[in-house]
PDB file of C-alpha atoms in Angstrom:
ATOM      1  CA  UNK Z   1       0.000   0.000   0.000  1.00 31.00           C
ATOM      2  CA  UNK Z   2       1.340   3.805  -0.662  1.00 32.00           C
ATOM      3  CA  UNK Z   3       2.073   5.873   2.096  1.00 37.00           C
ATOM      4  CA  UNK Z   4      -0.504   8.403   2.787  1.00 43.00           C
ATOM      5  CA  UNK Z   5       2.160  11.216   3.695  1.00 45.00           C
ATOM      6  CA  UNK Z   6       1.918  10.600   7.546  1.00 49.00           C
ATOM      7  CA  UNK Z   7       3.373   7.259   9.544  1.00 52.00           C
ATOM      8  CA  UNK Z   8       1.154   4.752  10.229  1.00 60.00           C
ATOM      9  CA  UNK Z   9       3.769   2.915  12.571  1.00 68.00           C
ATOM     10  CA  UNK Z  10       5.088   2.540  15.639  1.00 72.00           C
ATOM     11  CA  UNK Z  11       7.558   5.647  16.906  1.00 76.00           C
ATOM     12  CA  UNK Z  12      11.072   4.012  17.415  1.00 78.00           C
ATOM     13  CA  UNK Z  13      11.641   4.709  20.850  1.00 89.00           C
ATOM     14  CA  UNK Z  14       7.156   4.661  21.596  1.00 90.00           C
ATOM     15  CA  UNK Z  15       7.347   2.400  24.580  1.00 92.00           C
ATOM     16  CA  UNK Z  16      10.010   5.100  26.314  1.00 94.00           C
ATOM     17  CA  UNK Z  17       7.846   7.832  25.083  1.00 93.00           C
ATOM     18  CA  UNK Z  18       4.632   6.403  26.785  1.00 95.00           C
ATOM     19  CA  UNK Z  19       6.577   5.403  30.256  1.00 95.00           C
ATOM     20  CA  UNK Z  20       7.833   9.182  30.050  1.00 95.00           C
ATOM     21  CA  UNK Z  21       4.370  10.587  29.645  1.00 95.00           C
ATOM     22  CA  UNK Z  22       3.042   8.328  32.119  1.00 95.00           C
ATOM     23  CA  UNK Z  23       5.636  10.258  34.336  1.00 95.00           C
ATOM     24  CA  UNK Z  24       4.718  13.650  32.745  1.00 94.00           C
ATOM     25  CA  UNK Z  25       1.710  14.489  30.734  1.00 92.00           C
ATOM     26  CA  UNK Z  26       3.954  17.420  28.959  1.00 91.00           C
ATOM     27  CA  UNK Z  27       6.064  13.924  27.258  1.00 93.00           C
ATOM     28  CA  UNK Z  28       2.773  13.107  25.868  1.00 95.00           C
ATOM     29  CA  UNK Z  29       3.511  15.538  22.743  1.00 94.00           C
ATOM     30  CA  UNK Z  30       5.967  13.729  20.745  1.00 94.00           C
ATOM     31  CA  UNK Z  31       3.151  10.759  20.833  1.00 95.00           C
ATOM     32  CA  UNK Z  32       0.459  13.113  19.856  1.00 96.00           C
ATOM     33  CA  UNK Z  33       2.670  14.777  17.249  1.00 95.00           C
ATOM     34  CA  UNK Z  34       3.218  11.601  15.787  1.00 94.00           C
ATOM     35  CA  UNK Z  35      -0.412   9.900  15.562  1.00 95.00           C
ATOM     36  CA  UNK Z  36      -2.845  12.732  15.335  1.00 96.00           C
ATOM     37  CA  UNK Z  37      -3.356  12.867  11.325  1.00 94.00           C
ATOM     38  CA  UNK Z  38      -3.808   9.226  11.198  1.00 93.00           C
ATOM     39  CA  UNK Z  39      -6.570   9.410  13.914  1.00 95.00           C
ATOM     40  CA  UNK Z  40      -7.682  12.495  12.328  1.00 96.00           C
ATOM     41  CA  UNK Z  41      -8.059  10.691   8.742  1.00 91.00           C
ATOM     42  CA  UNK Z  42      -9.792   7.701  10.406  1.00 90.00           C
ATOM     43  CA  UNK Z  43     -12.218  10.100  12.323  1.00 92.00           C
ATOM     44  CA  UNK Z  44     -12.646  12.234   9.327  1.00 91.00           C
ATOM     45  CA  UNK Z  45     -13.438   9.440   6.604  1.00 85.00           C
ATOM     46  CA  UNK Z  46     -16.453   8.043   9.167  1.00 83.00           C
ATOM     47  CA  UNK Z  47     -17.889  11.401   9.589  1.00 84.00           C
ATOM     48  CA  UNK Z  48     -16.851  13.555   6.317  1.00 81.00           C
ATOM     49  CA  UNK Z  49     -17.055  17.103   8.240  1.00 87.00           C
ATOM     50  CA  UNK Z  50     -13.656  18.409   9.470  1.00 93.00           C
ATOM     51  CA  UNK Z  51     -14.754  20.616  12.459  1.00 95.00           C
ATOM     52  CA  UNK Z  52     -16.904  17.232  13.878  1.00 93.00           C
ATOM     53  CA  UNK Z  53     -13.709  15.319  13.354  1.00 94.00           C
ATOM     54  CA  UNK Z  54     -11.477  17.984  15.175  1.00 96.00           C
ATOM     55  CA  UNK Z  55     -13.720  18.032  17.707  1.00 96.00           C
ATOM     56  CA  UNK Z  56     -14.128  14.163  17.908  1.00 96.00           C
ATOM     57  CA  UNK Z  57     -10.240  13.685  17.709  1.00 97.00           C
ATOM     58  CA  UNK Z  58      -9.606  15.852  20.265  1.00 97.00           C
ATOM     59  CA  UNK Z  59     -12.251  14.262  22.586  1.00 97.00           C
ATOM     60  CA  UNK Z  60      -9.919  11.445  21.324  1.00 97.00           C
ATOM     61  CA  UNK Z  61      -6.833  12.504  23.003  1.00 97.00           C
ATOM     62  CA  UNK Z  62      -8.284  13.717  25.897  1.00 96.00           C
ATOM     63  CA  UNK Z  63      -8.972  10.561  27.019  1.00 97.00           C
ATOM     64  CA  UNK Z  64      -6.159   8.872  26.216  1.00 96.00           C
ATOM     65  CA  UNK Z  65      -4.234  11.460  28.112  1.00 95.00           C
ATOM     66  CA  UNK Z  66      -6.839  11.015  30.774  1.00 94.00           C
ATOM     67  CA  UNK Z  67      -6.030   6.817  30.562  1.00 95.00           C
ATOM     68  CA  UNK Z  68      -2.407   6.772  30.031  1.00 95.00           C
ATOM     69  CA  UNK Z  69      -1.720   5.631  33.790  1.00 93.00           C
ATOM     70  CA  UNK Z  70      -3.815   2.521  32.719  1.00 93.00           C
ATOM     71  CA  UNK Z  71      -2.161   1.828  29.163  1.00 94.00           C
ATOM     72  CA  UNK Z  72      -0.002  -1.171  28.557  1.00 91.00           C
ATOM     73  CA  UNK Z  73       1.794  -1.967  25.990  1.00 90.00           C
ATOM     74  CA  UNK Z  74      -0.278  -5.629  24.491  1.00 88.00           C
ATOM     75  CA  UNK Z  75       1.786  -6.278  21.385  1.00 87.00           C
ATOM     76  CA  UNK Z  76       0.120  -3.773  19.089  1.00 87.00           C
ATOM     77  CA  UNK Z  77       1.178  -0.048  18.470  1.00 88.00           C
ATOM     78  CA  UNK Z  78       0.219   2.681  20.742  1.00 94.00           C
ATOM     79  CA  UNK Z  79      -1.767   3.476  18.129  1.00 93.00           C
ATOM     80  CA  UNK Z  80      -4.036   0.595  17.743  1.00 93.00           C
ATOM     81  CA  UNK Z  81      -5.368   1.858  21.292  1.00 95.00           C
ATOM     82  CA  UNK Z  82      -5.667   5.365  19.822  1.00 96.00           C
ATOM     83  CA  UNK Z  83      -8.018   4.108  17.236  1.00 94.00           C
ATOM     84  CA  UNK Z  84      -9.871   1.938  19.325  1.00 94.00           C
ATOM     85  CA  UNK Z  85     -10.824   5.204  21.613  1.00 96.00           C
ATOM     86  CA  UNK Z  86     -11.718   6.586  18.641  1.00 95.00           C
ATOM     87  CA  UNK Z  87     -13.593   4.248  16.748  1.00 91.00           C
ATOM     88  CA  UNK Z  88     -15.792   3.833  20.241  1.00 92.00           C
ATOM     89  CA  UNK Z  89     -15.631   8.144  20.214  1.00 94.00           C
ATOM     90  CA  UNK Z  90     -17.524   7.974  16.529  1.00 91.00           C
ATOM     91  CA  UNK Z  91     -19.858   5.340  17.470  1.00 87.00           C
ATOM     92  CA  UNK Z  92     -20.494   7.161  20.596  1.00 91.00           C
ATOM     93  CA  UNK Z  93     -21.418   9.942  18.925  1.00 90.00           C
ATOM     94  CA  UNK Z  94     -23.548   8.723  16.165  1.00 84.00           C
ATOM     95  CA  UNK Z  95     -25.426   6.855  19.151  1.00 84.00           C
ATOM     96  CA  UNK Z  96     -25.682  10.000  21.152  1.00 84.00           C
ATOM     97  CA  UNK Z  97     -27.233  11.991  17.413  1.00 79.00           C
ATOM     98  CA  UNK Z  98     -28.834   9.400  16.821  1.00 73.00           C
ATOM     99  CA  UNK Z  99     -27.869   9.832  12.807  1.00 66.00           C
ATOM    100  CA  UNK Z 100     -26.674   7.388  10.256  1.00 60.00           C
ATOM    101  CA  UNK Z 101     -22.770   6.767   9.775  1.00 60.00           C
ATOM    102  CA  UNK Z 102     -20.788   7.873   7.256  1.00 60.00           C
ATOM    103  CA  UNK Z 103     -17.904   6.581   5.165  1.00 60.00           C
ATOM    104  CA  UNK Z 104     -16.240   8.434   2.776  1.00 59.00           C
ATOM    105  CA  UNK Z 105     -13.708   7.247   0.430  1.00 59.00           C
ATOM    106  CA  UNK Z 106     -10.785   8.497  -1.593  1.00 58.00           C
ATOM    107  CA  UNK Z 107      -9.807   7.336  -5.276  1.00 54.00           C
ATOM    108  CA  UNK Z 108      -6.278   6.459  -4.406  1.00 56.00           C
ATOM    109  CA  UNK Z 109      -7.961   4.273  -1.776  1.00 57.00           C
ATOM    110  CA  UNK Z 110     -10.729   2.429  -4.210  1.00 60.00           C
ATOM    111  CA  UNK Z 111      -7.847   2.107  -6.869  1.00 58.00           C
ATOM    112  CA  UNK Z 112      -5.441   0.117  -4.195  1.00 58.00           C
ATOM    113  CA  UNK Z 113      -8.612  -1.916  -2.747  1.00 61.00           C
ATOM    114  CA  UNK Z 114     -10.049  -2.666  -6.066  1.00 60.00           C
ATOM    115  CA  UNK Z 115      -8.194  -4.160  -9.339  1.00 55.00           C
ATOM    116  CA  UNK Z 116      -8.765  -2.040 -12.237  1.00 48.00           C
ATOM    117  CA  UNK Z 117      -7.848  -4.098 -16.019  1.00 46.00           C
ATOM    118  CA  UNK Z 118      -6.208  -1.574 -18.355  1.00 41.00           C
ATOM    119  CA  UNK Z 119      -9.525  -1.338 -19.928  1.00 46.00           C
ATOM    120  CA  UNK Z 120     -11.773  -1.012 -17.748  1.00 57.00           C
ATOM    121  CA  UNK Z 121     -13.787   2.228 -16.812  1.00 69.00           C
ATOM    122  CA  UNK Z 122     -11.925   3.355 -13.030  1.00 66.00           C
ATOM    123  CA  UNK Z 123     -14.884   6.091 -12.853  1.00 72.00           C
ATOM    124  CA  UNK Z 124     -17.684   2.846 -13.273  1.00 74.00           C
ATOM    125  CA  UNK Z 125     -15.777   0.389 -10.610  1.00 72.00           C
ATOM    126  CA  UNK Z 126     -15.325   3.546  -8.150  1.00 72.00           C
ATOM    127  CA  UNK Z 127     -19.496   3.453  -8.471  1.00 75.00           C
ATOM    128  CA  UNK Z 128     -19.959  -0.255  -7.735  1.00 76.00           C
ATOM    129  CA  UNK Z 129     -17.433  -0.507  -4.926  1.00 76.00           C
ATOM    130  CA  UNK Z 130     -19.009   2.842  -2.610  1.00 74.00           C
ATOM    131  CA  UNK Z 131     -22.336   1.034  -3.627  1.00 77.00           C
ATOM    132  CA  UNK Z 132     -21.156  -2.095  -3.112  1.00 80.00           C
ATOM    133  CA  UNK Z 133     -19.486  -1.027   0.694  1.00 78.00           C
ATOM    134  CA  UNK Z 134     -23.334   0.322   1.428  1.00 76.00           C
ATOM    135  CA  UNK Z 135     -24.554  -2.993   1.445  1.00 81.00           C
ATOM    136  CA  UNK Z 136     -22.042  -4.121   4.032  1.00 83.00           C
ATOM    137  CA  UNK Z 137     -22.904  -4.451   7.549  1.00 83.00           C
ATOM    138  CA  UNK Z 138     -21.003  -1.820  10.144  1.00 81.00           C
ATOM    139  CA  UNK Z 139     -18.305  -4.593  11.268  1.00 85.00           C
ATOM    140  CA  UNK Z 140     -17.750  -5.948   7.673  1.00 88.00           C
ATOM    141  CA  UNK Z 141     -17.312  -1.909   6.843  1.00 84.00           C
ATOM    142  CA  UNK Z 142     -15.186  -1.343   9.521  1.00 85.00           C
ATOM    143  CA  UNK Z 143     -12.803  -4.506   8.837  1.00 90.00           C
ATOM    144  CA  UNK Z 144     -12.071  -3.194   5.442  1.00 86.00           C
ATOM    145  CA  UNK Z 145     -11.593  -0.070   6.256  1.00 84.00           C
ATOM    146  CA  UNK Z 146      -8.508  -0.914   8.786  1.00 87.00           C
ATOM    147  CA  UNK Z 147      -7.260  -3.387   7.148  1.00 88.00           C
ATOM    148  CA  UNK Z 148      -6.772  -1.540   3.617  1.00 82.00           C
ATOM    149  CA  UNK Z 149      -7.342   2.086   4.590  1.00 80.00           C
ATOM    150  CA  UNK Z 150      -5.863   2.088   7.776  1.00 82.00           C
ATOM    151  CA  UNK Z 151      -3.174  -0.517   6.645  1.00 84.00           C
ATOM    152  CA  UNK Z 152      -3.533  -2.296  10.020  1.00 89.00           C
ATOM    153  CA  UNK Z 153      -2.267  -5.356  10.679  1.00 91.00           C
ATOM    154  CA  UNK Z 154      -4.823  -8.338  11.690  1.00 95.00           C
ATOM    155  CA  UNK Z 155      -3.771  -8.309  15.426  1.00 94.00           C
ATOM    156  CA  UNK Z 156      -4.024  -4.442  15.646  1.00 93.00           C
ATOM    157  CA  UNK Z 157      -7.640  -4.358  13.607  1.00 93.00           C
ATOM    158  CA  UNK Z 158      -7.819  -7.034  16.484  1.00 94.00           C
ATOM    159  CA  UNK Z 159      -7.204  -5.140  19.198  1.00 93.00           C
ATOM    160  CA  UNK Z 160      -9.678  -2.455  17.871  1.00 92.00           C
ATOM    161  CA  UNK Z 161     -12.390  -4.287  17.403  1.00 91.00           C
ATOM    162  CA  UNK Z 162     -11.713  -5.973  20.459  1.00 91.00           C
ATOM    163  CA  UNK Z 163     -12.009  -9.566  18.455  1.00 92.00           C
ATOM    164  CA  UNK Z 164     -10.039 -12.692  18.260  1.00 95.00           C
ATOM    165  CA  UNK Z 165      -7.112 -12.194  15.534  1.00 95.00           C
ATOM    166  CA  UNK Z 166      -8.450 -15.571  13.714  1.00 96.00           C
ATOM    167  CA  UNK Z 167     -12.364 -14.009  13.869  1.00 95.00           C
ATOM    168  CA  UNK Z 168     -10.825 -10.922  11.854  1.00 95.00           C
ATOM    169  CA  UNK Z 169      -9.091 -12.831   9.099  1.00 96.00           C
ATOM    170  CA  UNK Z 170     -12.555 -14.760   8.518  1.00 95.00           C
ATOM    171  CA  UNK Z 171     -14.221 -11.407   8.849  1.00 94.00           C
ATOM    172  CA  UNK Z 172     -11.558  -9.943   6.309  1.00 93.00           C
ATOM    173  CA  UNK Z 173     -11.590 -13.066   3.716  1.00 92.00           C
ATOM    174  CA  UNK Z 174     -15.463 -13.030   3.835  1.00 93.00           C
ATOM    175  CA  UNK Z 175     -15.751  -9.586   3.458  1.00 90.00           C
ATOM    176  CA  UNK Z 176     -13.691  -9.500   0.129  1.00 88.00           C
ATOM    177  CA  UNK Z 177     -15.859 -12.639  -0.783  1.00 89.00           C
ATOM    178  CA  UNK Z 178     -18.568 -11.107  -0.755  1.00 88.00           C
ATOM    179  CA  UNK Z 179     -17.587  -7.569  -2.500  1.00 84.00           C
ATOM    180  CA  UNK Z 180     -15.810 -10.027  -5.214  1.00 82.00           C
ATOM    181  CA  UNK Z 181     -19.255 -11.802  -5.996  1.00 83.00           C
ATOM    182  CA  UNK Z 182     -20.896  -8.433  -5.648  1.00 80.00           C
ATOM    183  CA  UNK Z 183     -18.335  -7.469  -8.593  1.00 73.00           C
ATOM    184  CA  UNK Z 184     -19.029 -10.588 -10.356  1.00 74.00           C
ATOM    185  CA  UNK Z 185     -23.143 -10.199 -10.330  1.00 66.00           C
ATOM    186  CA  UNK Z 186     -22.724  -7.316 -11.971  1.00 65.00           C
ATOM    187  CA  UNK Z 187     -20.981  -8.073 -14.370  1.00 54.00           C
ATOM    188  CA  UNK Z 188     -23.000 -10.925 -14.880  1.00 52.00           C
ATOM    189  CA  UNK Z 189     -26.165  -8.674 -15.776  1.00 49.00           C
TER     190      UNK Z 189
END
């Protein structure tokens, strides 16, 4: 997958950093620095407003700050806990609005998810897929959208979803299943 222009890793010395700001909220920065435009893209493609998503991301960080004394480390980035606070912050706040979700999708995205042959119309797939995605259910949505959006692994989409890592695979494999024979169906017709 292509870099989105931000780090979607671990910081090299992140375990340090989190003992430090455990010690000293002010040595949370580097941390926040370092994962805030990959929780604000994730935030941002489920609502599709940029001041909800500022304000949602910041709710985000706020309580991590506010948990830090109970974070430890699992096996999965810092930021695998990041985006499970804020995947619970969005459906927390959908549930509170009691509005529909949104997902939102860029080309470069539906261009690495989907295989396009040399001659086939981009503009015409990019169509099927977002109608496609609307059929899926919320956790089917969500799976994709960690696994190739996010570029998570399985045991941090895991972690998030607070699943077994062999229950996300299946999840993942019939998922893509099920948007292939969506694919084929129409062709089909």
């Amino acid at each position: 997958m292509i870099n989105q222009g931000f780090s979607t890793g671990p910081l090299p010395n992140e375990q340090q950093l989190i003992a430090a700001a455990k010690r000293d909220f002010r040595h949370f920065e580097p941390l926040y620095d370092h994962y805030y435009e990959q929780i604000f893209r994730f935030v941002y493609r489920r609502s599709d407003d940029e001041a909800l998503a500022a304000d949602l991301v910041s709710q985000v960080f706020f309580k991590a700050l506010g948990a830090l004394t109970n974070y430890q480390y699992t096996g999965v980035p810092f930021g695998a806990w990041l985006h499970r606070i804020a995947s619970n912050e969005v459906k927390k706040h959908y549930r509170n609005k009691g509005t529909k979700k949104i997902f939102s999708l860029e080309e470069r995205q539906v261009k690495e998810l989907i295989a396009v042959e040399a001659d086939g119309d981009l503009e015409d797939k990019i169509a099927q897929l977002v109608n496609f995605l609307k059929e899926l259910d919320e956790e089917e949505l969500h799976v994709v959208e960690l696994r190739f959006f996010e570029e998570k692994s399985f045991k941090e989409i895991a972690y998030i979803l607070d699943m077994k890592e062999s229950a996300v695979k299946m999840r993942t494999y019939r998922t893509l299943e099920k948007l292939r024979q969506l694919f084929k169906l129409n062709v089909n017709d």
